[in-house]
Amino acid sequence: MRELKLMKGNEAIAEAAIRAGVDGYFGYPITPQSEVMETLMAEKPWETTGMVVLQAESETASINMVYGGAGCGKRVMTSSSSPGVSLMQEGLTYLAGAELPCVVVNVVRGGPGLGTIQPAQSDYFQTVKGGGHGDYKLITLAPASVQEMADFVELSFDLAFKYRNPVMILSDGVIGQMMEKVELNEQKPRWTEDYINENYPWATTGKKANRAKNIITSVQLEASVQEEFNHKLQAKYRSVEENEVRFEEVMCDDAEYLIVAYGSSARICQKSIEIARAKGIKVGMLRPITLYPFPTEQLMKRAKQVKGMLSVEMSAGQMVEDVKLAVECSVPVEHFGRFGGSVHSPGEVVEALEQKLIGG
Amino acid sequence: MKEEIIIAGFGGQGVLSMGKILAYSGVMQDMEVSWMPAYGPEMRGGTANVTVILSDERISSPILHEYDTAIILNQQSMDKFEKDVKPGGTLIYDGNGITRHPERTDINIYRVDATAEAARMHAVKTFNMIVLGGYLQVKPVVEMENVVAGLKKSLPERHHHLIPMNEKAITRGGEVIKEVSMVK
């Protein structure tokens, strides 16, 4: 029996992390995600599960503490919001280059620069296209409810350790700040040293006499070795793309138009669909749950059925590029979204649908 | 049943906590709920508002552009949200500090002078519970026993001794709310 609570998305992240048996959280406060660390500090998990919670001196420090913990095979995480996540980009590419599992939560706010503390989805490019340097990918999950904020913590750690890769939970100020009912899992124990040694033999848990050194690094100065390593990374990403695509479809069966939206925009668009359907417009929605890997195949499948697609995101138009690539321009694809901290209303989305796709 | 509510006023009036108690009451009644604050750099004296949705079914958008009920506690919020009440919907306001009273004729308008009543009761901090009581009188979306359970859930234990006073304020709100104009 899972426990039912009313809580903010940010609080759910913290509660879920404790209950998943996470070993460590390192972070630095920033609106709109400060409740993650506030909740962890209030819950004092170091007295119960032994989880370390530490306020670092900066986001740069946080992500490097994550690197250290992950190198030891510990389940460690950090969270921040857009400007703080920009500071973490060097650490993220090093984590990807060293093939270290970890979870990073970005509760996105409006940018660029210090921007605003209000919600946005304008860190899509940064998250799924890189942000740091080099050919790397972050597995990216986009929660659309407080329940998913909780559920995706454990899922993210599972994926991170399965692929030895950093996982990003890309949320935003709406999902972080809103309260909904959430069912929390029962407390799970933290991993023991034996469990880590047995299942993750790459981890630096202290060299025994009977095994070779484990070295955690992202540097290979020899170009041929680095190229070989990159081939290995790419093979891993192809496997992620093959096996980990997640999406949800809403009223797609008879849809003549398709909204593509993730996270809080997907919630808003669900209401837009109710309004549009009441007006006789047959519209459905595809909600990518993983932004990387992207549900490319399913979008192509729906492209054969619909007259056009509208990518709705709180940005000037980022995911829309991936939608266009997915459908290979076989149907018109338009973008709509308020940005810079403004949130579109369900009615505005319906107007955009009518003006950009149906009227056009 | 679905009720989409905006509660708007000054920071410090207890707008967000009133919304939280209402949302918790919905949870106690086994409803789906969402509580979405317009969070911002605003502090005491600035504006604050929260969208609360109570529903028997899964809630789609936590962000709305029109509301079944608007609970309005200052002039800025009147200017901003009077137009966003659905036709046939409900507007509840406290007359304190209101210089332009609501003008729409296609909605039901009620007035609950909670600021004055809280002062009379020598319990200014129960202002928001008087407003909540007024709202529940007009729209009994949750049972009183669930509101009390919601209060218990949302208040830290050290404040539980204040629950009877809050209950009294809720009851008083139900008594002092007045019809201003009804849709014909």
CSV table of N, CA and C in Angstrom, one decimal, chain A residues 32-164:
chain,number,residue,atom,x,y,z
A,32,PRO,N,12.9,28.1,-9.2
A,32,PRO,CA,11.8,27.5,-8.5
A,32,PRO,C,12.0,26.1,-8.0
A,33,GLN,N,13.2,25.7,-7.6
A,33,GLN,CA,13.4,24.3,-7.1
A,33,GLN,C,13.9,24.2,-5.7
A,34,SER,N,14.0,25.3,-5.0
A,34,SER,CA,14.6,25.2,-3.7
A,34,SER,C,14.0,24.2,-2.7
A,35,GLU,N,12.7,23.9,-2.9
A,35,GLU,CA,12.0,23.0,-2.0
A,35,GLU,C,12.6,21.6,-2.0
A,36,VAL,N,13.3,21.3,-3.1
A,36,VAL,CA,13.9,19.9,-3.1
A,36,VAL,C,14.9,19.8,-1.9
A,37,MET,N,15.8,20.7,-1.8
A,37,MET,CA,16.8,20.6,-0.7
A,37,MET,C,16.2,21.0,0.6
A,38,GLU,N,15.2,21.9,0.6
A,38,GLU,CA,14.5,22.3,1.9
A,38,GLU,C,13.9,21.0,2.5
A,39,THR,N,13.2,20.3,1.6
A,39,THR,CA,12.5,19.1,2.1
A,39,THR,C,13.5,18.1,2.6
A,40,LEU,N,14.5,17.9,1.8
A,40,LEU,CA,15.6,16.9,2.3
A,40,LEU,C,16.1,17.3,3.6
A,41,MET,N,16.4,18.6,3.8
A,41,MET,CA,17.0,19.0,5.1
A,41,MET,C,16.0,18.9,6.2
A,42,ALA,N,14.7,19.1,5.9
A,42,ALA,CA,13.7,18.9,7.0
A,42,ALA,C,13.5,17.5,7.3
A,43,GLU,N,13.6,16.6,6.4
A,43,GLU,CA,13.4,15.2,6.6
A,43,GLU,C,14.6,14.5,7.3
A,44,LYS,N,15.7,15.1,7.2
A,44,LYS,CA,17.0,14.6,7.8
A,44,LYS,C,17.2,13.1,7.5
A,45,PRO,N,17.3,12.7,6.3
A,45,PRO,CA,17.4,11.3,5.9
A,45,PRO,C,18.8,10.7,6.4
A,46,TRP,N,19.7,11.5,6.8
A,46,TRP,CA,21.0,11.0,7.3
A,46,TRP,C,20.8,10.3,8.6
A,47,GLU,N,19.7,10.7,9.3
A,47,GLU,CA,19.4,10.0,10.6
A,47,GLU,C,18.7,8.7,10.4
A,48,THR,N,18.1,8.5,9.2
A,48,THR,CA,17.3,7.3,9.0
A,48,THR,C,18.0,6.3,8.0
A,49,THR,N,18.1,6.7,6.7
A,49,THR,CA,18.7,5.8,5.7
A,49,THR,C,20.2,6.0,5.7
A,50,GLY,N,20.7,7.1,6.2
A,50,GLY,CA,22.1,7.4,6.0
A,50,GLY,C,22.5,8.2,4.8
A,51,MET,N,21.4,8.6,4.1
A,51,MET,CA,21.6,9.4,2.9
A,51,MET,C,22.3,10.8,3.2
A,52,VAL,N,23.3,11.1,2.4
A,52,VAL,CA,24.0,12.4,2.6
A,52,VAL,C,23.2,13.5,1.9
A,53,VAL,N,23.0,14.6,2.6
A,53,VAL,CA,22.4,15.8,2.0
A,53,VAL,C,23.3,16.9,2.3
A,54,LEU,N,23.8,17.6,1.2
A,54,LEU,CA,24.8,18.6,1.4
A,54,LEU,C,24.6,19.8,0.6
A,55,GLN,N,24.5,21.0,1.2
A,55,GLN,CA,24.5,22.2,0.4
A,55,GLN,C,25.9,22.6,0.0
A,56,ALA,N,26.2,22.5,-1.3
A,56,ALA,CA,27.5,22.8,-1.8
A,56,ALA,C,27.7,24.3,-1.9
A,57,GLU,N,28.9,24.7,-2.2
A,57,GLU,CA,29.1,26.2,-2.3
A,57,GLU,C,28.7,26.8,-3.7
A,58,SER,N,28.4,25.9,-4.6
A,58,SER,CA,27.9,26.4,-5.9
A,58,SER,C,27.4,25.2,-6.7
A,59,GLU,N,26.8,25.4,-7.8
A,59,GLU,CA,26.3,24.3,-8.7
A,59,GLU,C,27.4,23.6,-9.3
A,60,THR,N,28.5,24.3,-9.6
A,60,THR,CA,29.7,23.6,-10.1
A,60,THR,C,30.2,22.6,-9.1
A,61,ALA,N,30.3,23.0,-7.9
A,61,ALA,CA,30.7,22.1,-6.8
A,61,ALA,C,29.7,20.9,-6.7
A,62,SER,N,28.4,21.2,-6.8
A,62,SER,CA,27.4,20.1,-6.6
A,62,SER,C,27.7,19.0,-7.7
A,63,ILE,N,27.8,19.4,-8.9
A,63,ILE,CA,27.9,18.4,-10.0
A,63,ILE,C,29.2,17.6,-9.9
A,64,ASN,N,30.2,18.3,-9.4
A,64,ASN,CA,31.5,17.5,-9.2
A,64,ASN,C,31.5,16.6,-8.0
A,65,MET,N,30.7,17.0,-7.0
A,65,MET,CA,30.4,16.0,-5.9
A,65,MET,C,29.7,14.8,-6.4
A,66,VAL,N,28.7,15.1,-7.3
A,66,VAL,CA,28.0,14.0,-7.9
A,66,VAL,C,28.9,13.1,-8.7
A,67,TYR,N,29.9,13.7,-9.4
A,67,TYR,CA,30.9,12.9,-10.2
A,67,TYR,C,31.6,12.0,-9.2
A,68,GLY,N,32.0,12.5,-8.1
A,68,GLY,CA,32.8,11.7,-7.1
A,68,GLY,C,32.0,10.6,-6.5
A,69,GLY,N,30.8,10.9,-6.1
A,69,GLY,CA,29.9,9.8,-5.6
A,69,GLY,C,29.6,8.8,-6.6
A,70,ALA,N,29.3,9.2,-7.8
A,70,ALA,CA,28.9,8.3,-8.9
A,70,ALA,C,30.1,7.3,-9.2
A,71,GLY,N,31.3,7.9,-9.2
A,71,GLY,CA,32.5,7.1,-9.5
A,71,GLY,C,32.6,5.9,-8.5
A,72,CYS,N,32.1,6.1,-7.3
A,72,CYS,CA,32.1,5.0,-6.3
A,72,CYS,C,31.0,4.1,-6.4
A,73,GLY,N,30.1,4.2,-7.4
A,73,GLY,CA,29.0,3.4,-7.6
A,73,GLY,C,27.8,3.7,-6.7
A,74,LYS,N,27.9,4.9,-6.1
A,74,LYS,CA,26.8,5.4,-5.2
A,74,LYS,C,25.7,6.0,-6.1
A,75,ARG,N,24.4,5.9,-5.6
A,75,ARG,CA,23.3,6.6,-6.3
A,75,ARG,C,23.2,8.0,-5.8
A,76,VAL,N,23.7,8.9,-6.6
A,76,VAL,CA,23.7,10.3,-6.2
A,76,VAL,C,23.0,11.2,-7.2
A,77,MET,N,22.6,12.4,-6.7
A,77,MET,CA,21.8,13.3,-7.6
A,77,MET,C,22.0,14.7,-7.2
A,78,THR,N,21.6,15.6,-8.1
A,78,THR,CA,21.6,17.0,-7.8
A,78,THR,C,20.3,17.6,-8.4
A,79,SER,N,19.9,18.8,-8.1
A,79,SER,CA,18.8,19.5,-8.8
A,79,SER,C,19.2,20.9,-8.8
A,80,SER,N,18.6,21.6,-9.8
A,80,SER,CA,18.8,23.0,-9.9
A,80,SER,C,17.7,23.6,-10.8
A,81,SER,N,17.9,24.9,-11.2
A,81,SER,CA,17.1,25.4,-12.2
A,81,SER,C,18.0,26.1,-13.2
A,82,SER,N,17.4,26.4,-14.4
A,82,SER,CA,18.2,26.8,-15.6
A,82,SER,C,19.6,27.4,-15.4
A,83,PRO,N,19.7,28.6,-14.8
A,83,PRO,CA,21.0,29.2,-14.7
A,83,PRO,C,22.0,28.3,-14.0
A,84,GLY,N,21.5,27.6,-12.9
A,84,GLY,CA,22.4,26.7,-12.2
A,84,GLY,C,22.8,25.5,-13.0
A,85,VAL,N,21.8,25.0,-13.9
A,85,VAL,CA,22.1,23.8,-14.7
A,85,VAL,C,23.2,24.2,-15.8
A,86,SER,N,23.1,25.5,-16.2
A,86,SER,CA,24.1,26.0,-17.2
A,86,SER,C,25.5,25.8,-16.6
A,87,LEU,N,25.6,26.2,-15.3
A,87,LEU,CA,26.9,26.0,-14.6
A,87,LEU,C,27.4,24.6,-14.5
A,88,MET,N,26.4,23.6,-14.6
A,88,MET,CA,26.8,22.2,-14.4
A,88,MET,C,27.2,21.6,-15.7
A,89,GLN,N,27.1,22.3,-16.8
A,89,GLN,CA,27.3,21.6,-18.1
A,89,GLN,C,28.7,20.9,-18.3
A,90,GLU,N,29.7,21.6,-17.8
A,90,GLU,CA,31.1,20.9,-17.8
A,90,GLU,C,31.0,19.6,-17.1
A,91,GLY,N,30.4,19.6,-15.9
A,91,GLY,CA,30.4,18.4,-15.1
A,91,GLY,C,29.6,17.3,-15.8
A,92,LEU,N,28.5,17.7,-16.5
A,92,LEU,CA,27.7,16.7,-17.2
A,92,LEU,C,28.4,16.0,-18.4
A,93,THR,N,29.1,16.8,-19.1
A,93,THR,CA,29.9,16.2,-20.2
A,93,THR,C,31.0,15.3,-19.7
A,94,TYR,N,31.6,15.7,-18.5
A,94,TYR,CA,32.6,14.8,-17.9
A,94,TYR,C,32.0,13.5,-17.4
A,95,LEU,N,30.8,13.6,-16.8
A,95,LEU,CA,30.0,12.4,-16.3
A,95,LEU,C,29.7,11.5,-17.5
A,96,ALA,N,29.2,12.1,-18.6
A,96,ALA,CA,28.9,11.3,-19.8
A,96,ALA,C,30.2,10.7,-20.3
A,97,GLY,N,31.3,11.4,-20.4
A,97,GLY,CA,32.5,10.9,-20.9
A,97,GLY,C,33.1,9.8,-20.0
A,98,ALA,N,32.9,9.9,-18.7
A,98,ALA,CA,33.4,8.9,-17.8
A,98,ALA,C,32.4,7.8,-17.6
A,99,GLU,N,31.3,7.8,-18.3
A,99,GLU,CA,30.2,6.9,-18.2
A,99,GLU,C,29.8,6.6,-16.8
A,100,LEU,N,29.4,7.8,-16.2
A,100,LEU,CA,29.0,7.7,-14.8
A,100,LEU,C,27.4,7.9,-14.7
A,101,PRO,N,26.8,7.0,-13.9
A,101,PRO,CA,25.3,7.1,-13.7
A,101,PRO,C,25.0,8.2,-12.6
A,102,CYS,N,24.1,9.0,-12.9
A,102,CYS,CA,23.6,10.0,-11.9
A,102,CYS,C,22.3,10.6,-12.3
A,103,VAL,N,21.6,11.3,-11.5
A,103,VAL,CA,20.4,11.9,-11.8
A,103,VAL,C,20.5,13.4,-11.5
A,104,VAL,N,20.1,14.2,-12.5
A,104,VAL,CA,20.1,15.6,-12.4
A,104,VAL,C,18.7,16.1,-12.7
A,105,VAL,N,18.1,17.0,-11.8
A,105,VAL,CA,16.8,17.5,-12.0
A,105,VAL,C,16.9,19.0,-12.4
A,106,ASN,N,16.3,19.4,-13.5
A,106,ASN,CA,16.2,20.8,-13.9
A,106,ASN,C,14.8,21.2,-13.8
A,107,VAL,N,14.5,22.1,-12.9
A,107,VAL,CA,13.1,22.7,-12.8
A,107,VAL,C,13.2,24.0,-13.5
A,108,VAL,N,12.9,24.0,-14.8
A,108,VAL,CA,13.3,25.1,-15.7
A,108,VAL,C,12.5,26.4,-15.4
A,109,ARG,N,13.3,27.5,-15.5
A,109,ARG,CA,12.7,28.8,-15.4
A,109,ARG,C,13.1,29.6,-16.7
A,110,GLY,N,12.5,30.8,-16.8
A,110,GLY,CA,12.7,31.5,-18.1
A,110,GLY,C,14.1,32.1,-18.2
A,111,GLY,N,14.7,32.1,-19.4
A,111,GLY,CA,16.0,32.6,-19.7
A,111,GLY,C,15.8,33.5,-20.9
A,112,PRO,N,16.9,33.9,-21.5
A,112,PRO,CA,18.3,33.5,-21.2
A,112,PRO,C,18.9,34.3,-20.0
A,113,GLY,N,20.1,34.0,-19.7
A,113,GLY,CA,20.8,34.7,-18.6
A,113,GLY,C,20.1,34.3,-17.3
A,114,LEU,N,20.1,35.3,-16.3
A,114,LEU,CA,19.5,35.0,-15.1
A,114,LEU,C,18.0,35.0,-15.2
A,115,GLY,N,17.5,35.6,-16.3
A,115,GLY,CA,16.1,35.5,-16.7
A,115,GLY,C,15.1,35.8,-15.7
A,116,THR,N,14.1,34.9,-15.4
A,116,THR,CA,13.1,35.1,-14.5
A,116,THR,C,12.9,33.8,-13.7
A,117,ILE,N,12.1,33.9,-12.6
A,117,ILE,CA,11.9,32.7,-11.8
A,117,ILE,C,10.7,31.9,-12.2
A,118,GLN,N,10.0,32.5,-13.2
A,118,GLN,CA,8.7,31.9,-13.6
A,118,GLN,C,9.0,30.7,-14.6
A,119,PRO,N,8.0,29.8,-14.8
A,119,PRO,CA,8.2,28.5,-15.5
A,119,PRO,C,8.5,28.8,-17.0
A,120,ALA,N,9.3,27.9,-17.5
A,120,ALA,CA,9.6,27.8,-19.0
A,120,ALA,C,10.0,26.4,-19.4
A,121,GLN,N,10.1,26.2,-20.7
A,121,GLN,CA,10.6,24.9,-21.2
A,121,GLN,C,11.7,25.2,-22.3
A,122,SER,N,12.4,26.3,-22.0
A,122,SER,CA,13.4,26.7,-23.0
A,122,SER,C,14.8,26.1,-22.8
A,123,ASP,N,14.9,25.1,-22.0
A,123,ASP,CA,16.2,24.4,-21.8
A,123,ASP,C,16.2,23.0,-22.6
A,124,TYR,N,15.2,22.9,-23.5
A,124,TYR,CA,15.1,21.6,-24.3
A,124,TYR,C,16.4,21.4,-25.1
A,125,PHE,N,16.8,22.4,-25.9
A,125,PHE,CA,18.0,22.2,-26.7
A,125,PHE,C,19.2,21.9,-25.8
A,126,GLN,N,19.4,22.7,-24.7
A,126,GLN,CA,20.5,22.4,-23.8
A,126,GLN,C,20.6,21.0,-23.3
A,127,THR,N,19.4,20.4,-23.0
A,127,THR,CA,19.3,19.1,-22.4
A,127,THR,C,19.5,18.0,-23.5
A,128,VAL,N,18.8,18.1,-24.6
A,128,VAL,CA,18.8,16.9,-25.5
A,128,VAL,C,19.8,17.1,-26.6
A,129,LYS,N,20.4,18.3,-26.8
A,129,LYS,CA,21.3,18.4,-27.9
A,129,LYS,C,22.8,18.6,-27.4
A,130,GLY,N,23.0,18.5,-26.1
A,130,GLY,CA,24.3,18.7,-25.6
A,130,GLY,C,24.3,19.7,-24.5
A,131,GLY,N,24.9,20.9,-24.7
A,131,GLY,CA,25.0,21.8,-23.6
A,131,GLY,C,26.4,21.8,-23.2
A,132,GLY,N,26.9,20.7,-22.9
A,132,GLY,CA,28.4,20.5,-22.7
A,132,GLY,C,28.9,20.1,-24.1
A,133,HIS,N,30.2,20.0,-24.1
A,133,HIS,CA,30.9,19.7,-25.4
A,133,HIS,C,31.0,18.2,-25.7
A,134,GLY,N,31.2,17.8,-26.9
A,134,GLY,CA,31.4,16.4,-27.3
A,134,GLY,C,30.2,15.7,-27.7
A,135,ASP,N,30.3,14.5,-28.3
A,135,ASP,CA,29.2,13.7,-28.8
A,135,ASP,C,28.6,12.9,-27.6
A,136,TYR,N,27.8,13.5,-26.8
A,136,TYR,CA,27.2,12.8,-25.7
A,136,TYR,C,25.7,13.0,-25.7
A,137,LYS,N,25.0,12.2,-25.0
A,137,LYS,CA,23.6,12.3,-24.8
A,137,LYS,C,23.2,12.1,-23.3
A,138,LEU,N,22.2,12.9,-22.9
A,138,LEU,CA,21.6,12.7,-21.6
A,138,LEU,C,20.2,12.0,-21.8
A,139,ILE,N,20.0,10.9,-21.2
A,139,ILE,CA,18.6,10.3,-21.2
A,139,ILE,C,17.8,11.3,-20.5
A,140,THR,N,16.7,11.7,-21.1
A,140,THR,CA,15.9,12.8,-20.5
A,140,THR,C,14.4,12.4,-20.3
A,141,LEU,N,13.9,12.5,-19.1
A,141,LEU,CA,12.5,12.2,-18.8
A,141,LEU,C,11.8,13.5,-18.4
A,142,ALA,N,10.6,13.7,-19.0
A,142,ALA,CA,9.8,14.9,-18.7
A,142,ALA,C,8.5,14.6,-18.0
A,143,PRO,N,8.5,14.8,-16.7
A,143,PRO,CA,7.3,14.5,-15.9
A,143,PRO,C,6.2,15.6,-16.1
A,144,ALA,N,5.0,15.1,-16.1
A,144,ALA,CA,3.8,16.0,-16.4
A,144,ALA,C,2.9,16.1,-15.2
A,145,SER,N,3.3,15.5,-14.1
A,145,SER,CA,2.5,15.6,-12.9
A,145,SER,C,3.4,15.4,-11.6
A,146,VAL,N,2.8,15.7,-10.5
A,146,VAL,CA,3.6,15.5,-9.2
A,146,VAL,C,3.9,14.0,-9.0
A,147,GLN,N,2.9,13.2,-9.4
A,147,GLN,CA,3.2,11.7,-9.3
A,147,GLN,C,4.4,11.3,-10.1
A,148,GLU,N,4.5,11.8,-11.3
A,148,GLU,CA,5.6,11.5,-12.2
A,148,GLU,C,6.9,12.0,-11.6
A,149,MET,N,6.8,13.2,-11.0
A,149,MET,CA,8.1,13.7,-10.4
A,149,MET,C,8.6,12.7,-9.4
A,150,ALA,N,7.7,12.1,-8.6
A,150,ALA,CA,8.1,11.1,-7.6
A,150,ALA,C,8.5,9.8,-8.4
A,151,ASP,N,7.7,9.3,-9.3
A,151,ASP,CA,8.0,8.0,-9.9
A,151,ASP,C,9.3,8.1,-10.8
A,152,PHE,N,9.6,9.2,-11.4
A,152,PHE,CA,10.7,9.2,-12.3
A,152,PHE,C,12.1,9.3,-11.6
A,153,VAL,N,12.1,9.5,-10.3
A,153,VAL,CA,13.4,9.5,-9.5
A,153,VAL,C,14.0,8.1,-9.6
A,154,GLU,N,13.2,7.1,-9.2
A,154,GLU,CA,13.7,5.7,-9.2
A,154,GLU,C,13.9,5.2,-10.6
A,155,LEU,N,13.0,5.5,-11.5
A,155,LEU,CA,13.2,5.1,-12.9
A,155,LEU,C,14.5,5.7,-13.5
A,156,SER,N,14.7,7.0,-13.1
A,156,SER,CA,16.0,7.6,-13.6
A,156,SER,C,17.2,6.9,-13.1
A,157,PHE,N,17.2,6.5,-11.9
A,157,PHE,CA,18.4,5.8,-11.3
A,157,PHE,C,18.5,4.4,-12.0
A,158,ASP,N,17.4,3.8,-12.3
A,158,ASP,CA,17.4,2.5,-13.0
A,158,ASP,C,18.1,2.6,-14.3
A,159,LEU,N,17.6,3.7,-15.1
A,159,LEU,CA,18.2,3.9,-16.4
A,159,LEU,C,19.6,4.3,-16.4
A,160,ALA,N,20.0,5.1,-15.4
A,160,ALA,CA,21.3,5.6,-15.3
A,160,ALA,C,22.3,4.5,-15.1
A,161,PHE,N,21.9,3.6,-14.2
A,161,PHE,CA,22.8,2.4,-13.9
A,161,PHE,C,22.8,1.4,-15.0
A,162,LYS,N,21.6,1.2,-15.6
A,162,LYS,CA,21.5,0.3,-16.7
A,162,LYS,C,22.5,0.7,-17.9
A,163,TYR,N,22.5,2.0,-18.2
A,163,TYR,CA,23.4,2.4,-19.3
A,163,TYR,C,24.6,3.1,-18.9
A,164,ARG,N,24.9,3.2,-17.6
A,164,ARG,CA,26.1,4.0,-17.1
A,164,ARG,C,26.1,5.4,-17.8
